[in-house]
PDB file of C-alpha atoms and ligand atoms in Angstrom:
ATOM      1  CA  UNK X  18       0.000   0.000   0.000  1.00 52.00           C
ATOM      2  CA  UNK X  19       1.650   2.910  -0.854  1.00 59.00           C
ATOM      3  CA  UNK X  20       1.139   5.798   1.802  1.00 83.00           C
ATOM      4  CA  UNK X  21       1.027   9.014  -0.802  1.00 86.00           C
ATOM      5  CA  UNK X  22      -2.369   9.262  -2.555  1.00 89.00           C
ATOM      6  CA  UNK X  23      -1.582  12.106  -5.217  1.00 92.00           C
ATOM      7  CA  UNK X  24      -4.390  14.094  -7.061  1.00 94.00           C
ATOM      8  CA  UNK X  25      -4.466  16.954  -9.538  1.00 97.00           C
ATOM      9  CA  UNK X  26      -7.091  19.475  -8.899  1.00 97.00           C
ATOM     10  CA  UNK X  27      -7.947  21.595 -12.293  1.00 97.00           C
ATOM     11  CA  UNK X  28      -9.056  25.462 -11.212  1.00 96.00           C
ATOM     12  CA  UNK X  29     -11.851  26.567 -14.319  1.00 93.00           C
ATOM     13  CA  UNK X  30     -12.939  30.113 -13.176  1.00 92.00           C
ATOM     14  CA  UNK X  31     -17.176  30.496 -13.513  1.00 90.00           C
ATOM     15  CA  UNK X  32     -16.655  34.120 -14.622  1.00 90.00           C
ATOM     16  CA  UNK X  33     -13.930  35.922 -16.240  1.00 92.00           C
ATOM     17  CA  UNK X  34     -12.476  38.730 -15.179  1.00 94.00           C
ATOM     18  CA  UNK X  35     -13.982  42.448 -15.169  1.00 96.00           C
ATOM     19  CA  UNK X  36     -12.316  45.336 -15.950  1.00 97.00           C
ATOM     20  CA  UNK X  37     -13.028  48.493 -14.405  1.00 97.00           C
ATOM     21  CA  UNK X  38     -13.544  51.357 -17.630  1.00 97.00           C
ATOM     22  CA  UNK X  39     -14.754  54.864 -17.518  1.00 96.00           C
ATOM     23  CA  UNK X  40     -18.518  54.667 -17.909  1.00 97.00           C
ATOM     24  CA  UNK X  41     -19.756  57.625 -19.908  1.00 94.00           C
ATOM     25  CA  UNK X  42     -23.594  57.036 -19.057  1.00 95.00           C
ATOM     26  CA  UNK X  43     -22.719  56.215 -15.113  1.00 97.00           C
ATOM     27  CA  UNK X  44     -20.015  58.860 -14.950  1.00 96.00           C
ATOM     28  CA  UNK X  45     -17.481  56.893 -13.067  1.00 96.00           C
ATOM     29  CA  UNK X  46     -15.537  54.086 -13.215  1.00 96.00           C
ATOM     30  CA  UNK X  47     -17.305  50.584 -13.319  1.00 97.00           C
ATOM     31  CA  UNK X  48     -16.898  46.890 -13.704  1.00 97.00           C
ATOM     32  CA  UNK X  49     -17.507  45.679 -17.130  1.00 97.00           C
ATOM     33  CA  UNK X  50     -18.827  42.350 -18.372  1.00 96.00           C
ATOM     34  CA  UNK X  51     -17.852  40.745 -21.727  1.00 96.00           C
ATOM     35  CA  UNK X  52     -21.137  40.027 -23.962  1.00 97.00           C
ATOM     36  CA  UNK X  53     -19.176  37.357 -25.964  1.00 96.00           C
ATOM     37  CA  UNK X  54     -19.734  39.156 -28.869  1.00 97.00           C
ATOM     38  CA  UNK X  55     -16.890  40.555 -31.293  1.00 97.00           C
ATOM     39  CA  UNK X  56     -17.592  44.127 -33.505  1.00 97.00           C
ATOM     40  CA  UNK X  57     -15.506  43.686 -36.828  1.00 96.00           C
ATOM     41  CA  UNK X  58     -14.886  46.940 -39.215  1.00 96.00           C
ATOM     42  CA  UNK X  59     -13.411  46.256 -42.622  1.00 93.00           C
ATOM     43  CA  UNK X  60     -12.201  49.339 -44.014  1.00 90.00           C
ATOM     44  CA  UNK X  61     -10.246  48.485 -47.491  1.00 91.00           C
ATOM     45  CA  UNK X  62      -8.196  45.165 -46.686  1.00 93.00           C
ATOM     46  CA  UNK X  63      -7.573  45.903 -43.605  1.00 96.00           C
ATOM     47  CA  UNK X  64      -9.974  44.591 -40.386  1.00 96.00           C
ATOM     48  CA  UNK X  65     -10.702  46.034 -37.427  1.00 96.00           C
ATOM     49  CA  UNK X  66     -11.702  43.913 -34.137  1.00 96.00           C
ATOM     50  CA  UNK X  67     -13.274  44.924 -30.665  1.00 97.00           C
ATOM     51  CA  UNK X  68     -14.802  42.697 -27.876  1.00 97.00           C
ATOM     52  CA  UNK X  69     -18.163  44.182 -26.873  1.00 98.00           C
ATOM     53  CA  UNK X  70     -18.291  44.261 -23.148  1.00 98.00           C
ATOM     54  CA  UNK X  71     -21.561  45.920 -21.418  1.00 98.00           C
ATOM     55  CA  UNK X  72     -21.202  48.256 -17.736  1.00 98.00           C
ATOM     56  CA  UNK X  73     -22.731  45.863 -14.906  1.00 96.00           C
ATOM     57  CA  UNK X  74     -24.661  49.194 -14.148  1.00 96.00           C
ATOM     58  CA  UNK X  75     -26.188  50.185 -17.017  1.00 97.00           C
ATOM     59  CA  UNK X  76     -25.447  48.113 -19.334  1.00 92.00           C
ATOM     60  CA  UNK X  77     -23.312  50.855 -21.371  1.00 96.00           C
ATOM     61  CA  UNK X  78     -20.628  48.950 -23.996  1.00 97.00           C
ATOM     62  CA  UNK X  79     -17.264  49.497 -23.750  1.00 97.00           C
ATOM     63  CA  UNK X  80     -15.675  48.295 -27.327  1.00 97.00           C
ATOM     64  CA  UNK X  81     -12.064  46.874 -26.024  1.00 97.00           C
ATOM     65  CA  UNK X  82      -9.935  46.708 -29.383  1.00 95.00           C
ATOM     66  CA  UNK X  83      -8.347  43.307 -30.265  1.00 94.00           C
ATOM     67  CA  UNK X  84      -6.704  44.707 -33.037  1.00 91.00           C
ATOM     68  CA  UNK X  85      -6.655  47.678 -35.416  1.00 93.00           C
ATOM     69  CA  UNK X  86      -5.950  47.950 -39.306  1.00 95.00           C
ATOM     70  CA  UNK X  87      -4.815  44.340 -39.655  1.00 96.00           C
ATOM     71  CA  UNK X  88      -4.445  43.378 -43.211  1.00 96.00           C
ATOM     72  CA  UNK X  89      -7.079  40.741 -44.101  1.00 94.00           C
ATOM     73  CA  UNK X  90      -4.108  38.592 -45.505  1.00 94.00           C
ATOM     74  CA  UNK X  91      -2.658  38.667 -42.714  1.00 95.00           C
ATOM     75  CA  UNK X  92      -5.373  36.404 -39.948  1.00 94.00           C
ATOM     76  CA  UNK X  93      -5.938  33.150 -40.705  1.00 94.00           C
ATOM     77  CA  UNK X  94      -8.910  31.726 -42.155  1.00 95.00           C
ATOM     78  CA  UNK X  95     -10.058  30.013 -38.672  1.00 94.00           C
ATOM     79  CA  UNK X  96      -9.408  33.590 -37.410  1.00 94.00           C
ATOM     80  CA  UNK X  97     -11.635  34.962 -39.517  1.00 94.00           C
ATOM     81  CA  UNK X  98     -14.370  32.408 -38.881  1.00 95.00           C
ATOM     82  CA  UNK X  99     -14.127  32.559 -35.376  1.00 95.00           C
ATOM     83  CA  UNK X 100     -14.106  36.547 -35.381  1.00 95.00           C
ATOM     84  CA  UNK X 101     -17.469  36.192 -37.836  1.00 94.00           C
ATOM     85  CA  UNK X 102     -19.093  33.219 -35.592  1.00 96.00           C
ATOM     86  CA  UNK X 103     -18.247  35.030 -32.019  1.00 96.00           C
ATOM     87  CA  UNK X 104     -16.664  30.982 -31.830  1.00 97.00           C
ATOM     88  CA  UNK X 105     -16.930  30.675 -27.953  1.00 94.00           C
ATOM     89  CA  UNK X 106     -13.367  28.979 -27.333  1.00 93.00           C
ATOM     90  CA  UNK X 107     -12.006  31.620 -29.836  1.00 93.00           C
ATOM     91  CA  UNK X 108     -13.737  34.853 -27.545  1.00 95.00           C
ATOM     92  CA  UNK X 109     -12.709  32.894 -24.187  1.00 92.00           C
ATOM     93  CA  UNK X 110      -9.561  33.385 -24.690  1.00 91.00           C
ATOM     94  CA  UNK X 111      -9.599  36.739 -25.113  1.00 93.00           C
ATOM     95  CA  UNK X 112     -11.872  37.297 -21.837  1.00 94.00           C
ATOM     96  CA  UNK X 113      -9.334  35.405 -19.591  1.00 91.00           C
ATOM     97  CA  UNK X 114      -6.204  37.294 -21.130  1.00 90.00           C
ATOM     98  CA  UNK X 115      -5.767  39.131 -17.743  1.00 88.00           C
ATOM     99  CA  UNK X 116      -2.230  40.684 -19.420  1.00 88.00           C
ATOM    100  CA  UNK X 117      -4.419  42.064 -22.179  1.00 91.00           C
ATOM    101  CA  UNK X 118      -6.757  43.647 -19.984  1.00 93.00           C
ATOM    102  CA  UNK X 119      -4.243  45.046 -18.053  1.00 92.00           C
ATOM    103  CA  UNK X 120      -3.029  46.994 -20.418  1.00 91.00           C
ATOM    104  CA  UNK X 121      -6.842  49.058 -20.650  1.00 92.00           C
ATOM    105  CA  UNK X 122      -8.105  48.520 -17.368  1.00 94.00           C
ATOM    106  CA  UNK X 123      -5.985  49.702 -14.407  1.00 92.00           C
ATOM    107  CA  UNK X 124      -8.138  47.653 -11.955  1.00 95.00           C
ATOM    108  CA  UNK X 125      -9.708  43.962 -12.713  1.00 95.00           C
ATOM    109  CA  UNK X 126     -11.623  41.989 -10.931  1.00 93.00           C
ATOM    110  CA  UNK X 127     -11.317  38.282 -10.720  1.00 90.00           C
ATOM    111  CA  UNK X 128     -13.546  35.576 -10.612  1.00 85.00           C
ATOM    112  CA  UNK X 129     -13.671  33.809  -7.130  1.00 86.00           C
ATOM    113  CA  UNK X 130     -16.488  30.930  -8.172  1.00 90.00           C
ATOM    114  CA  UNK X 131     -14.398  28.027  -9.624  1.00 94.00           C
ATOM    115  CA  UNK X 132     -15.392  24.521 -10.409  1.00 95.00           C
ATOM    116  CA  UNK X 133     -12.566  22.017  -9.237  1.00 97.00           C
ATOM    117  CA  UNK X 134     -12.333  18.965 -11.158  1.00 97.00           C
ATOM    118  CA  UNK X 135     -10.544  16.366  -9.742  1.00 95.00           C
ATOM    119  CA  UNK X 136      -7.961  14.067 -11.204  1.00 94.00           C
ATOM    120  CA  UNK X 137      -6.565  10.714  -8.973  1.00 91.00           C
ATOM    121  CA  UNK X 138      -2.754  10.364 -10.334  1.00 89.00           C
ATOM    122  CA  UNK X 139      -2.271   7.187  -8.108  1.00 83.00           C
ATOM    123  CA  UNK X 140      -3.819   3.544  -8.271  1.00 73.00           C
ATOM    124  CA  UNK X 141      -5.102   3.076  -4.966  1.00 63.00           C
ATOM    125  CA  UNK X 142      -7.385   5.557  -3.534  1.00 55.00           C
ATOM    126  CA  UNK X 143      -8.416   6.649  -0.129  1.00 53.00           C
ATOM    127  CA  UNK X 144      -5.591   4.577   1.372  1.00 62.00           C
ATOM    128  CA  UNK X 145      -3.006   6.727   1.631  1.00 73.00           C
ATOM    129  CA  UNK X 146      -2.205   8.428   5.024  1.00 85.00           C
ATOM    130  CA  UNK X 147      -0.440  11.811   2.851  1.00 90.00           C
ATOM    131  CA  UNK X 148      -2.334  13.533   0.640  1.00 91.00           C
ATOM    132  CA  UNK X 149      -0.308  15.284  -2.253  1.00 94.00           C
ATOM    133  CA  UNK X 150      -2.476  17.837  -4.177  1.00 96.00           C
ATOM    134  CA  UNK X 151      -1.148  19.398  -7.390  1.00 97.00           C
ATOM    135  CA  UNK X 152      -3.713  22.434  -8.874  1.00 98.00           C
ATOM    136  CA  UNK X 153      -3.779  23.313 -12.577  1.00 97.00           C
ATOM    137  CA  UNK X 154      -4.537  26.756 -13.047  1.00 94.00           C
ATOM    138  CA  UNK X 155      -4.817  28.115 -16.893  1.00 88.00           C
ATOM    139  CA  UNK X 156      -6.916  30.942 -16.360  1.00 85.00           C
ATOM    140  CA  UNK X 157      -7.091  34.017 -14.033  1.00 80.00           C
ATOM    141  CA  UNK X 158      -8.559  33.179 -10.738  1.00 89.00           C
ATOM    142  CA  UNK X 159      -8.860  36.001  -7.667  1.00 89.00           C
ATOM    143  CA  UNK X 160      -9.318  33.403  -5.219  1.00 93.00           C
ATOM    144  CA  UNK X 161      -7.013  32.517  -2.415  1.00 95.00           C
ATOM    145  CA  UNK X 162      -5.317  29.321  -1.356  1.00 97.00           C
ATOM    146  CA  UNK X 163      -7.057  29.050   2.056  1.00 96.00           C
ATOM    147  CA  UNK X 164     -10.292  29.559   0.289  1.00 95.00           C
ATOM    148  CA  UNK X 165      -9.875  26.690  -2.147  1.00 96.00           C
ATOM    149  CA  UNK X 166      -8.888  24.297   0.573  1.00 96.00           C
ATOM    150  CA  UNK X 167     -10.890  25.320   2.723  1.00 95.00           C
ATOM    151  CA  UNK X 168     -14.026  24.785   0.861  1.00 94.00           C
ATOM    152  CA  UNK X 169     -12.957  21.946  -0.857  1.00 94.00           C
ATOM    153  CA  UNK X 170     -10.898  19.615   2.175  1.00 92.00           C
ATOM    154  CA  UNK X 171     -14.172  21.053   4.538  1.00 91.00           C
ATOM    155  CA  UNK X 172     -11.743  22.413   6.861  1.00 91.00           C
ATOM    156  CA  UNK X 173     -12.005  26.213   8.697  1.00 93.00           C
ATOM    157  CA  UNK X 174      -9.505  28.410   7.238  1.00 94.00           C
ATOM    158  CA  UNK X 175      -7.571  28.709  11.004  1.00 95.00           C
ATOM    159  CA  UNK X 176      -7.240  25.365  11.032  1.00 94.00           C
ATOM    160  CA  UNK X 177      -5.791  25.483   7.929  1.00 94.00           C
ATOM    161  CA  UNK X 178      -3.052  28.256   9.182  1.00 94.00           C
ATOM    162  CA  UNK X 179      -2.670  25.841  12.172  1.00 94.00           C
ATOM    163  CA  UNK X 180      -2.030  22.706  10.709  1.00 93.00           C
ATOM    164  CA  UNK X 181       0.628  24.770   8.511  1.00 94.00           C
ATOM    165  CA  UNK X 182       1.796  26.066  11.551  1.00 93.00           C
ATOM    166  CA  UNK X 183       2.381  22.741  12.651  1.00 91.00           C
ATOM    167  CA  UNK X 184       4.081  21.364   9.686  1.00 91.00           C
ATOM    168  CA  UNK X 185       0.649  18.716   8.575  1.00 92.00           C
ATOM    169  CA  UNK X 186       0.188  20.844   5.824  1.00 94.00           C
ATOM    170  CA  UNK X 187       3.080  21.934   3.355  1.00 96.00           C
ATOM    171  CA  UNK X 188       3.312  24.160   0.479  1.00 97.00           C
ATOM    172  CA  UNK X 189       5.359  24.161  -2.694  1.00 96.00           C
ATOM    173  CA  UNK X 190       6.788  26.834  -3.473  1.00 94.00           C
ATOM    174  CA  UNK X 191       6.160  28.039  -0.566  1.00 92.00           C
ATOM    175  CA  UNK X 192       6.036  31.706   1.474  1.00 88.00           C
ATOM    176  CA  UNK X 193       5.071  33.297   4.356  1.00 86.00           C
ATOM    177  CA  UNK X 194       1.430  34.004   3.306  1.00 92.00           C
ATOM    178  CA  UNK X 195       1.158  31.465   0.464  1.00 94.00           C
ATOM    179  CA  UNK X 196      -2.369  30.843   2.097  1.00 96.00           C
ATOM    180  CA  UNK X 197      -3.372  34.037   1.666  1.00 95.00           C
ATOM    181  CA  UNK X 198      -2.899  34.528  -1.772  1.00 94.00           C
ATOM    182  CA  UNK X 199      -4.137  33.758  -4.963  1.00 92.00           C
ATOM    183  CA  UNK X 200      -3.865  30.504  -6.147  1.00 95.00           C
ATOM    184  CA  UNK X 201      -1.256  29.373  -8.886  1.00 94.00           C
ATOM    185  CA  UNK X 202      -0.696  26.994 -11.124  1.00 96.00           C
ATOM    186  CA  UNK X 203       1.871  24.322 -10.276  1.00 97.00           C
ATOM    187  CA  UNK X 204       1.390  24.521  -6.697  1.00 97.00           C
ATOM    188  CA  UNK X 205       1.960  21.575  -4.815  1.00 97.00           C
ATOM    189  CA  UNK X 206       0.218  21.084  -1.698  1.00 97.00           C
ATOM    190  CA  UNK X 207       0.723  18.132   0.670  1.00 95.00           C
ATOM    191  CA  UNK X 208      -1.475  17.028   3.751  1.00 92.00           C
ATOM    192  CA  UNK X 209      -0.884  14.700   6.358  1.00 88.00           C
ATOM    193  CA  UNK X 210      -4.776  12.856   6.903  1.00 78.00           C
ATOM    194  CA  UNK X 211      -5.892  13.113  10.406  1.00 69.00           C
ATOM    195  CA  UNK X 212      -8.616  11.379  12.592  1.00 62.00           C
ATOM    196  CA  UNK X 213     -11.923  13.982  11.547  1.00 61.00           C
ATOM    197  CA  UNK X 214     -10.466  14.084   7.879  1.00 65.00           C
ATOM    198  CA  UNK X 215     -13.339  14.218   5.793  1.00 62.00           C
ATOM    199  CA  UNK X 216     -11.694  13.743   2.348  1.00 61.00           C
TER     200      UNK X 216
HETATM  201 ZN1  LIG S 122     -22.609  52.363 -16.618  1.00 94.77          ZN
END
């Protein structure tokens, strides 16, 4: 019996994140939704492209450019059909580009709601007395690493501190308030099971 039962834990945000624009009808800044759908100008052989995204407020747009004067030639034809389809996968990634965003929106809000999908990496399950979590996290999340295990391992956040405090619970890589921050991909967290451990 082998004492380590690893598992991968995949983070997929709910909601993507929201940058804060300038709304002209609210008069102040606001957090702005995408509407999934792309605005496309031709203008000669050369294409324009914006994201639509709509103030949570008043529903105002806010047309965030994906790029300007491109030469037709230049996007591929799956581009092209995504750009003319709004394809879903194709807008997605736009919408959870946080580095693009940053560069229009000074502040962004994050998605806290995640689904965790959950992956068993060793044979045996439920046998092991260590528990080695890895989490996979492609997209931008805003929630922190006490909050996921917490939730998820049905454990209060202190005792979460605690058990760190105590060396049952080890982070990798690790730093003083690792807990507190936002999760990243590639973390490795491992957990020593205990009497009242539900998972
Ligand atoms: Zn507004």
């Amino acid at each position: 019996m082998c004492d380590l039962e690893r598992v991968q834990w995949t983070i997929i945000p709910r909601t993507a994140p929201q940058p804060w624009i300038a709304c002209s009808r609210c008069g102040e800044p606001k957090p702005f939704r995408s509407s999934g759908k792309i605005r496309l100008n031709a203008n000669g052989r050369r294409l324009d492209a914006w994201l639509i995204y709509k103030c949570s407020d008043c529903d105002g747009t806010w047309n965030r450019p994906l790029f300007e004067r491109r030469p037709i030639g230049d996007i591929s034809i799956a581009d092209l059909e995504a750009l003319q389809s709004n394809d879903p996968g194709w807008v997605k990634s736009y919408e959870f580009d946080i580095g693009g965003l940053r560069d229009r929106a000074r502040r962004i809000d994050e998605g806290t709601e995640v689904e965790v999908h959950k992956q068993t990496l060793t044979d045996e399950t439920g046998t092991g007395n260590i528990l080695e979590i890895t989490l996979v996290v492609r997209s931008a999340v805003g929630l922190r690493l006490d909050r996921l295990l917490a939730a998820e391992l049905g454990l209060s956040r202190s005792r979460l501190h605690a058990l760190r405090e105590q060396g049952q619970l080890r982070i990798d890589p690790d730093h003083k308030d690792v807990l507190r921050r936002r999760i990243r991909d590639g973390t490795r967290i491992v957990l020593e099971r205990f009497k009242e451990a539900r998972w």
